């Protein structure tokens, strides 16, 4: 016995195997088919005859698929042309409005420039702050000790501690594996025998410095370079500054006209993202 709904479903299934037909187009064909069947039944045909005549009017599926494919291509081309025309119109409209309202245009451009510049500087600052000492292999386990003190009723934080703190922490805290003491000096007069220069980037450190930090020595032994008092290590830039092309190892540098330091190592230039920036270390 003929069933109109089953016949329509079977006819529609034939279209799902063709890439030319999407869900929307198949739904549209179903609506057209049903309208056509109703018109034929109104003319006196029964359901089966109306269905067969309506399907015949639609034509063969391969031919319909080909026509639908080219229709989709044409739709895509038309959309592309429309989008292109819209962009072109938007461009000319924007230029025309900018020329018509120059002050408004300058205010907007200035605001955009200030915003972008602010974002860039803030991003660079944050990146620099977060990248301190990241070049050290063990940077996650390197900590600086600070002090909190109450002076005249006010809580104050400082980045300096007493010298015995290093030994005290090693003796009393098993979590502390190695320590080093570092002291940044003010400007000191440096004399290499040829000239005297005030240097403000001088750092004093004890013999444990290279057991904590991964600064690379180009010359000298990191285990012994700071083992003896009055030893000094120069960075590459300061070797060239004070000794030119000469080998600095074993040579003397006088600080404040009284203390003689012996060069025991040459340090690779310090990365710019290190919180320890120094020209000499003694």
PDB file of C-alpha atoms in Angstrom, residues 6-238:
ATOM      1  CA  UNK A   6       7.520   7.126   3.519  1.00  0.00           C
ATOM      2  CA  UNK A   7       7.848   7.873  -0.199  1.00  0.00           C
ATOM      3  CA  UNK A   8       8.843  11.485   0.469  1.00  0.00           C
ATOM      4  CA  UNK A   9      11.433  10.380   3.075  1.00  0.00           C
ATOM      5  CA  UNK A  10      12.870   7.823   0.643  1.00  0.00           C
ATOM      6  CA  UNK A  11      13.114  10.440  -2.111  1.00  0.00           C
ATOM      7  CA  UNK A  12      14.888  12.904   0.197  1.00  0.00           C
ATOM      8  CA  UNK A  13      17.457  10.285   1.284  1.00  0.00           C
ATOM      9  CA  UNK A  14      18.767  10.197  -2.267  1.00  0.00           C
ATOM     10  CA  UNK A  15      20.057  13.766  -1.886  1.00  0.00           C
ATOM     11  CA  UNK A  16      22.149  13.234   1.236  1.00  0.00           C
ATOM     12  CA  UNK A  17      24.832  11.419  -0.726  1.00  0.00           C
ATOM     13  CA  UNK A  18      25.594  14.492  -2.888  1.00  0.00           C
ATOM     14  CA  UNK A  19      27.918  17.254  -1.629  1.00  0.00           C
ATOM     15  CA  UNK A  20      25.977  19.818  -3.627  1.00  0.00           C
ATOM     16  CA  UNK A  21      23.015  19.596  -1.259  1.00  0.00           C
ATOM     17  CA  UNK A  22      23.198  20.864   2.295  1.00  0.00           C
ATOM     18  CA  UNK A  23      20.528  20.521   4.951  1.00  0.00           C
ATOM     19  CA  UNK A  24      18.956  23.847   4.059  1.00  0.00           C
ATOM     20  CA  UNK A  25      18.597  23.107   0.361  1.00  0.00           C
ATOM     21  CA  UNK A  26      17.150  19.634   1.043  1.00  0.00           C
ATOM     22  CA  UNK A  27      14.601  21.139   3.426  1.00  0.00           C
ATOM     23  CA  UNK A  28      13.661  23.699   0.793  1.00  0.00           C
ATOM     24  CA  UNK A  29      13.164  20.965  -1.839  1.00  0.00           C
ATOM     25  CA  UNK A  30      10.939  19.038   0.575  1.00  0.00           C
ATOM     26  CA  UNK A  31       8.674  22.067   1.032  1.00  0.00           C
ATOM     27  CA  UNK A  32       8.458  22.601  -2.747  1.00  0.00           C
ATOM     28  CA  UNK A  33       7.680  18.917  -3.290  1.00  0.00           C
ATOM     29  CA  UNK A  34       4.876  18.914  -0.726  1.00  0.00           C
ATOM     30  CA  UNK A  35       3.365  22.117  -2.190  1.00  0.00           C
ATOM     31  CA  UNK A  36       3.460  20.609  -5.681  1.00  0.00           C
ATOM     32  CA  UNK A  37       1.830  17.355  -4.469  1.00  0.00           C
ATOM     33  CA  UNK A  38      -0.985  19.315  -2.805  1.00  0.00           C
ATOM     34  CA  UNK A  39      -1.590  21.265  -6.028  1.00  0.00           C
ATOM     35  CA  UNK A  40      -1.746  18.032  -8.082  1.00  0.00           C
ATOM     36  CA  UNK A  41      -4.100  16.384  -5.591  1.00  0.00           C
ATOM     37  CA  UNK A  42      -6.328  19.455  -5.785  1.00  0.00           C
ATOM     38  CA  UNK A  43      -6.502  18.853  -9.550  1.00  0.00           C
ATOM     39  CA  UNK A  44      -7.895  15.366  -8.929  1.00  0.00           C
ATOM     40  CA  UNK A  45      -4.853  13.077  -8.735  1.00  0.00           C
ATOM     41  CA  UNK A  46      -4.523  10.602  -5.916  1.00  0.00           C
ATOM     42  CA  UNK A  47      -1.531  10.614  -3.552  1.00  0.00           C
ATOM     43  CA  UNK A  48       0.557   8.133  -5.543  1.00  0.00           C
ATOM     44  CA  UNK A  49      -0.005   9.844  -8.884  1.00  0.00           C
ATOM     45  CA  UNK A  50       0.597  13.286  -7.393  1.00  0.00           C
ATOM     46  CA  UNK A  51       3.860  12.100  -5.837  1.00  0.00           C
ATOM     47  CA  UNK A  52       5.126  10.511  -9.038  1.00  0.00           C
ATOM     48  CA  UNK A  53       4.238  13.548 -11.152  1.00  0.00           C
ATOM     49  CA  UNK A  54       5.854  15.954  -8.658  1.00  0.00           C
ATOM     50  CA  UNK A  55       9.077  13.899  -8.522  1.00  0.00           C
ATOM     51  CA  UNK A  56       9.150  13.738 -12.327  1.00  0.00           C
ATOM     52  CA  UNK A  57       8.836  17.517 -12.509  1.00  0.00           C
ATOM     53  CA  UNK A  58      11.899  17.870 -10.264  1.00  0.00           C
ATOM     54  CA  UNK A  59      13.999  15.843 -12.715  1.00  0.00           C
ATOM     55  CA  UNK A  60      16.905  13.434 -12.264  1.00  0.00           C
ATOM     56  CA  UNK A  61      19.023  13.761  -9.141  1.00  0.00           C
ATOM     57  CA  UNK A  62      22.515  13.962 -10.854  1.00  0.00           C
ATOM     58  CA  UNK A  63      21.286  16.842 -13.015  1.00  0.00           C
ATOM     59  CA  UNK A  64      19.823  18.589  -9.988  1.00  0.00           C
ATOM     60  CA  UNK A  65      23.089  18.101  -8.074  1.00  0.00           C
ATOM     61  CA  UNK A  66      25.065  19.715 -10.892  1.00  0.00           C
ATOM     62  CA  UNK A  67      22.699  22.700 -11.049  1.00  0.00           C
ATOM     63  CA  UNK A  68      22.793  23.090  -7.264  1.00  0.00           C
ATOM     64  CA  UNK A  69      26.612  23.014  -7.281  1.00  0.00           C
ATOM     65  CA  UNK A  70      26.830  25.863  -9.782  1.00  0.00           C
ATOM     66  CA  UNK A  71      24.161  27.788  -7.893  1.00  0.00           C
ATOM     67  CA  UNK A  72      26.304  27.538  -4.759  1.00  0.00           C
ATOM     68  CA  UNK A  73      29.352  28.738  -6.715  1.00  0.00           C
ATOM     69  CA  UNK A  74      27.391  31.714  -8.012  1.00  0.00           C
ATOM     70  CA  UNK A  75      26.143  32.513  -4.511  1.00  0.00           C
ATOM     71  CA  UNK A  76      29.721  32.455  -3.187  1.00  0.00           C
ATOM     72  CA  UNK A  77      30.895  34.749  -6.000  1.00  0.00           C
ATOM     73  CA  UNK A  78      28.048  37.173  -5.390  1.00  0.00           C
ATOM     74  CA  UNK A  79      28.780  37.231  -1.660  1.00  0.00           C
ATOM     75  CA  UNK A  80      32.445  37.939  -2.365  1.00  0.00           C
ATOM     76  CA  UNK A  81      31.545  40.838  -4.647  1.00  0.00           C
ATOM     77  CA  UNK A  82      29.133  42.219  -2.070  1.00  0.00           C
ATOM     78  CA  UNK A  83      31.739  42.015   0.716  1.00  0.00           C
ATOM     79  CA  UNK A  84      34.361  43.661  -1.498  1.00  0.00           C
ATOM     80  CA  UNK A  85      31.981  46.489  -2.359  1.00  0.00           C
ATOM     81  CA  UNK A  86      31.095  46.949   1.324  1.00  0.00           C
ATOM     82  CA  UNK A  87      34.749  47.148   2.352  1.00  0.00           C
ATOM     83  CA  UNK A  88      35.498  49.599  -0.440  1.00  0.00           C
ATOM     84  CA  UNK A  89      32.524  51.753   0.530  1.00  0.00           C
ATOM     85  CA  UNK A  90      33.540  51.624   4.211  1.00  0.00           C
ATOM     86  CA  UNK A  91      37.073  52.688   3.290  1.00  0.00           C
ATOM     87  CA  UNK A  92      35.974  55.726   1.294  1.00  0.00           C
ATOM     88  CA  UNK A  93      33.349  56.670   3.894  1.00  0.00           C
ATOM     89  CA  UNK A  94      35.966  56.526   6.638  1.00  0.00           C
ATOM     90  CA  UNK A  95      38.438  58.689   4.680  1.00  0.00           C
ATOM     91  CA  UNK A  96      35.715  61.205   3.897  1.00  0.00           C
ATOM     92  CA  UNK A  97      34.642  61.461   7.549  1.00  0.00           C
ATOM     93  CA  UNK A  98      38.245  61.807   8.713  1.00  0.00           C
ATOM     94  CA  UNK A  99      38.890  64.674   6.341  1.00  0.00           C
ATOM     95  CA  UNK A 100      35.644  66.289   7.396  1.00  0.00           C
ATOM     96  CA  UNK A 101      36.375  66.007  11.144  1.00  0.00           C
ATOM     97  CA  UNK A 102      40.142  66.441  11.361  1.00  0.00           C
ATOM     98  CA  UNK A 103      40.268  67.399  15.052  1.00  0.00           C
ATOM     99  CA  UNK A 104      38.210  64.364  16.038  1.00  0.00           C
ATOM    100  CA  UNK A 105      40.482  62.198  13.884  1.00  0.00           C
ATOM    101  CA  UNK A 106      43.656  63.562  15.529  1.00  0.00           C
ATOM    102  CA  UNK A 107      42.236  63.049  19.029  1.00  0.00           C
ATOM    103  CA  UNK A 108      41.413  59.427  18.244  1.00  0.00           C
ATOM    104  CA  UNK A 109      44.800  58.724  16.658  1.00  0.00           C
ATOM    105  CA  UNK A 110      46.596  60.388  19.582  1.00  0.00           C
ATOM    106  CA  UNK A 111      44.570  58.375  22.089  1.00  0.00           C
ATOM    107  CA  UNK A 112      45.297  55.163  20.213  1.00  0.00           C
ATOM    108  CA  UNK A 113      49.030  55.962  20.065  1.00  0.00           C
ATOM    109  CA  UNK A 114      49.182  56.773  23.791  1.00  0.00           C
ATOM    110  CA  UNK A 115      47.274  53.606  24.638  1.00  0.00           C
ATOM    111  CA  UNK A 116      49.519  51.396  22.515  1.00  0.00           C
ATOM    112  CA  UNK A 117      52.682  53.037  23.866  1.00  0.00           C
ATOM    113  CA  UNK A 118      51.470  52.629  27.462  1.00  0.00           C
ATOM    114  CA  UNK A 119      50.639  48.986  26.854  1.00  0.00           C
ATOM    115  CA  UNK A 120      54.061  48.382  25.298  1.00  0.00           C
ATOM    116  CA  UNK A 121      56.003  50.030  28.138  1.00  0.00           C
ATOM    117  CA  UNK A 122      53.952  48.294  30.829  1.00  0.00           C
ATOM    118  CA  UNK A 123      54.414  44.930  29.091  1.00  0.00           C
ATOM    119  CA  UNK A 124      58.181  45.465  28.815  1.00  0.00           C
ATOM    120  CA  UNK A 125      58.385  46.439  32.486  1.00  0.00           C
ATOM    121  CA  UNK A 126      56.425  43.373  33.601  1.00  0.00           C
ATOM    122  CA  UNK A 127      58.483  41.090  31.356  1.00  0.00           C
ATOM    123  CA  UNK A 128      61.707  42.550  32.759  1.00  0.00           C
ATOM    124  CA  UNK A 129      60.511  42.151  36.352  1.00  0.00           C
ATOM    125  CA  UNK A 130      59.452  38.537  35.800  1.00  0.00           C
ATOM    126  CA  UNK A 131      62.653  37.592  33.953  1.00  0.00           C
ATOM    127  CA  UNK A 132      65.137  38.508  36.716  1.00  0.00           C
ATOM    128  CA  UNK A 133      67.751  35.788  37.164  1.00  0.00           C
ATOM    129  CA  UNK A 134      65.846  33.314  34.970  1.00  0.00           C
ATOM    130  CA  UNK A 135      69.106  32.483  33.174  1.00  0.00           C
ATOM    131  CA  UNK A 136      70.376  30.730  36.313  1.00  0.00           C
ATOM    132  CA  UNK A 137      69.787  26.975  36.063  1.00  0.00           C
ATOM    133  CA  UNK A 138      68.573  26.849  39.669  1.00  0.00           C
ATOM    134  CA  UNK A 139      66.725  30.189  39.680  1.00  0.00           C
ATOM    135  CA  UNK A 140      63.584  28.767  41.322  1.00  0.00           C
ATOM    136  CA  UNK A 141      65.576  27.905  44.456  1.00  0.00           C
ATOM    137  CA  UNK A 142      67.548  31.165  44.789  1.00  0.00           C
ATOM    138  CA  UNK A 143      66.201  33.488  47.482  1.00  0.00           C
ATOM    139  CA  UNK A 144      67.314  36.816  48.870  1.00  0.00           C
ATOM    140  CA  UNK A 145      67.064  37.448  52.620  1.00  0.00           C
ATOM    141  CA  UNK A 146      65.395  40.657  53.758  1.00  0.00           C
ATOM    142  CA  UNK A 147      64.855  42.236  57.150  1.00  0.00           C
ATOM    143  CA  UNK A 148      61.825  43.751  58.818  1.00  0.00           C
ATOM    144  CA  UNK A 149      62.413  46.220  61.607  1.00  0.00           C
ATOM    145  CA  UNK A 150      60.369  48.656  63.654  1.00  0.00           C
ATOM    146  CA  UNK A 151      61.950  52.082  63.889  1.00  0.00           C
ATOM    147  CA  UNK A 152      60.130  54.755  65.879  1.00  0.00           C
ATOM    148  CA  UNK A 153      56.924  52.765  65.641  1.00  0.00           C
ATOM    149  CA  UNK A 154      57.114  52.308  61.859  1.00  0.00           C
ATOM    150  CA  UNK A 155      57.592  48.955  60.134  1.00  0.00           C
ATOM    151  CA  UNK A 156      60.423  49.074  57.619  1.00  0.00           C
ATOM    152  CA  UNK A 157      61.675  46.526  55.094  1.00  0.00           C
ATOM    153  CA  UNK A 158      65.277  46.318  53.996  1.00  0.00           C
ATOM    154  CA  UNK A 159      67.280  44.302  51.487  1.00  0.00           C
ATOM    155  CA  UNK A 160      70.319  44.012  53.774  1.00  0.00           C
ATOM    156  CA  UNK A 161      71.109  41.706  56.675  1.00  0.00           C
ATOM    157  CA  UNK A 162      74.040  41.300  59.062  1.00  0.00           C
ATOM    158  CA  UNK A 163      77.034  39.315  57.757  1.00  0.00           C
ATOM    159  CA  UNK A 164      76.690  36.428  60.287  1.00  0.00           C
ATOM    160  CA  UNK A 165      73.205  35.653  58.962  1.00  0.00           C
ATOM    161  CA  UNK A 166      74.596  33.389  56.211  1.00  0.00           C
ATOM    162  CA  UNK A 167      76.374  31.040  58.639  1.00  0.00           C
ATOM    163  CA  UNK A 168      73.453  31.163  61.081  1.00  0.00           C
ATOM    164  CA  UNK A 169      70.987  30.051  58.416  1.00  0.00           C
ATOM    165  CA  UNK A 170      73.283  27.267  57.223  1.00  0.00           C
ATOM    166  CA  UNK A 171      73.604  25.966  60.790  1.00  0.00           C
ATOM    167  CA  UNK A 172      69.948  26.220  61.803  1.00  0.00           C
ATOM    168  CA  UNK A 173      67.841  25.712  58.663  1.00  0.00           C
ATOM    169  CA  UNK A 174      68.263  22.383  56.817  1.00  0.00           C
ATOM    170  CA  UNK A 175      66.393  23.830  53.815  1.00  0.00           C
ATOM    171  CA  UNK A 176      69.302  26.188  53.185  1.00  0.00           C
ATOM    172  CA  UNK A 177      71.845  24.329  51.029  1.00  0.00           C
ATOM    173  CA  UNK A 178      74.302  27.109  50.099  1.00  0.00           C
ATOM    174  CA  UNK A 179      74.668  30.783  50.903  1.00  0.00           C
ATOM    175  CA  UNK A 180      76.652  33.734  49.647  1.00  0.00           C
ATOM    176  CA  UNK A 181      77.035  37.271  50.933  1.00  0.00           C
ATOM    177  CA  UNK A 182      76.952  40.170  48.504  1.00  0.00           C
ATOM    178  CA  UNK A 183      77.563  43.849  49.171  1.00  0.00           C
ATOM    179  CA  UNK A 184      77.072  46.597  46.639  1.00  0.00           C
ATOM    180  CA  UNK A 185      79.438  49.480  47.200  1.00  0.00           C
ATOM    181  CA  UNK A 186      79.177  53.108  46.280  1.00  0.00           C
ATOM    182  CA  UNK A 187      81.575  54.834  43.904  1.00  0.00           C
ATOM    183  CA  UNK A 188      85.225  53.895  44.469  1.00  0.00           C
ATOM    184  CA  UNK A 189      88.407  55.204  42.883  1.00  0.00           C
ATOM    185  CA  UNK A 190      90.032  52.492  40.740  1.00  0.00           C
ATOM    186  CA  UNK A 191      93.635  52.733  39.487  1.00  0.00           C
ATOM    187  CA  UNK A 192      95.185  50.201  37.108  1.00  0.00           C
ATOM    188  CA  UNK A 193      98.495  52.070  36.875  1.00  0.00           C
ATOM    189  CA  UNK A 194      97.591  54.115  33.811  1.00  0.00           C
ATOM    190  CA  UNK A 195      94.489  56.022  34.878  1.00  0.00           C
ATOM    191  CA  UNK A 196      92.176  56.560  37.817  1.00  0.00           C
ATOM    192  CA  UNK A 197      88.417  56.218  37.349  1.00  0.00           C
ATOM    193  CA  UNK A 198      85.475  56.448  39.733  1.00  0.00           C
ATOM    194  CA  UNK A 199      83.521  53.213  39.359  1.00  0.00           C
ATOM    195  CA  UNK A 200      80.016  52.929  40.820  1.00  0.00           C
ATOM    196  CA  UNK A 201      79.279  49.333  39.804  1.00  0.00           C
ATOM    197  CA  UNK A 202      81.486  47.408  42.222  1.00  0.00           C
ATOM    198  CA  UNK A 203      80.181  44.369  44.041  1.00  0.00           C
ATOM    199  CA  UNK A 204      81.857  42.600  46.959  1.00  0.00           C
ATOM    200  CA  UNK A 205      81.111  38.901  47.484  1.00  0.00           C
ATOM    201  CA  UNK A 206      82.437  35.930  49.406  1.00  0.00           C
ATOM    202  CA  UNK A 207      83.827  32.651  48.066  1.00  0.00           C
ATOM    203  CA  UNK A 208      80.355  31.032  47.858  1.00  0.00           C
ATOM    204  CA  UNK A 209      79.189  33.368  45.101  1.00  0.00           C
ATOM    205  CA  UNK A 210      79.696  30.942  42.201  1.00  0.00           C
ATOM    206  CA  UNK A 211      78.114  28.058  44.107  1.00  0.00           C
ATOM    207  CA  UNK A 212      74.801  29.978  44.076  1.00  0.00           C
ATOM    208  CA  UNK A 213      74.883  31.920  40.813  1.00  0.00           C
ATOM    209  CA  UNK A 214      75.688  30.609  37.327  1.00  0.00           C
ATOM    210  CA  UNK A 215      77.752  33.511  36.046  1.00  0.00           C
ATOM    211  CA  UNK A 216      80.323  32.108  33.645  1.00  0.00           C
ATOM    212  CA  UNK A 217      84.043  32.625  34.111  1.00  0.00           C
ATOM    213  CA  UNK A 218      85.999  32.871  30.873  1.00  0.00           C
ATOM    214  CA  UNK A 219      89.275  32.746  32.803  1.00  0.00           C
ATOM    215  CA  UNK A 220      89.967  31.512  36.299  1.00  0.00           C
ATOM    216  CA  UNK A 221      88.492  28.812  38.507  1.00  0.00           C
ATOM    217  CA  UNK A 222      85.065  29.648  40.034  1.00  0.00           C
ATOM    218  CA  UNK A 223      85.857  27.508  43.094  1.00  0.00           C
ATOM    219  CA  UNK A 224      89.064  29.353  43.967  1.00  0.00           C
ATOM    220  CA  UNK A 225      88.803  32.759  42.271  1.00  0.00           C
ATOM    221  CA  UNK A 226      87.351  34.394  45.403  1.00  0.00           C
ATOM    222  CA  UNK A 227      88.897  32.109  47.970  1.00  0.00           C
ATOM    223  CA  UNK A 228      91.591  34.539  49.045  1.00  0.00           C
ATOM    224  CA  UNK A 229      91.066  38.129  50.251  1.00  0.00           C
ATOM    225  CA  UNK A 230      91.918  40.970  47.868  1.00  0.00           C
ATOM    226  CA  UNK A 231      90.950  38.958  44.794  1.00  0.00           C
ATOM    227  CA  UNK A 232      89.083  40.672  41.985  1.00  0.00           C
ATOM    228  CA  UNK A 233      87.154  39.425  38.954  1.00  0.00           C
ATOM    229  CA  UNK A 234      86.541  41.691  35.994  1.00  0.00           C
ATOM    230  CA  UNK A 235      83.846  41.412  33.356  1.00  0.00           C
ATOM    231  CA  UNK A 236      84.890  41.353  29.689  1.00  0.00           C
ATOM    232  CA  UNK A 237      84.052  45.022  29.192  1.00  0.00           C
ATOM    233  CA  UNK A 238      86.201  46.124  32.101  1.00  0.00           C
TER     234      UNK A 238
END
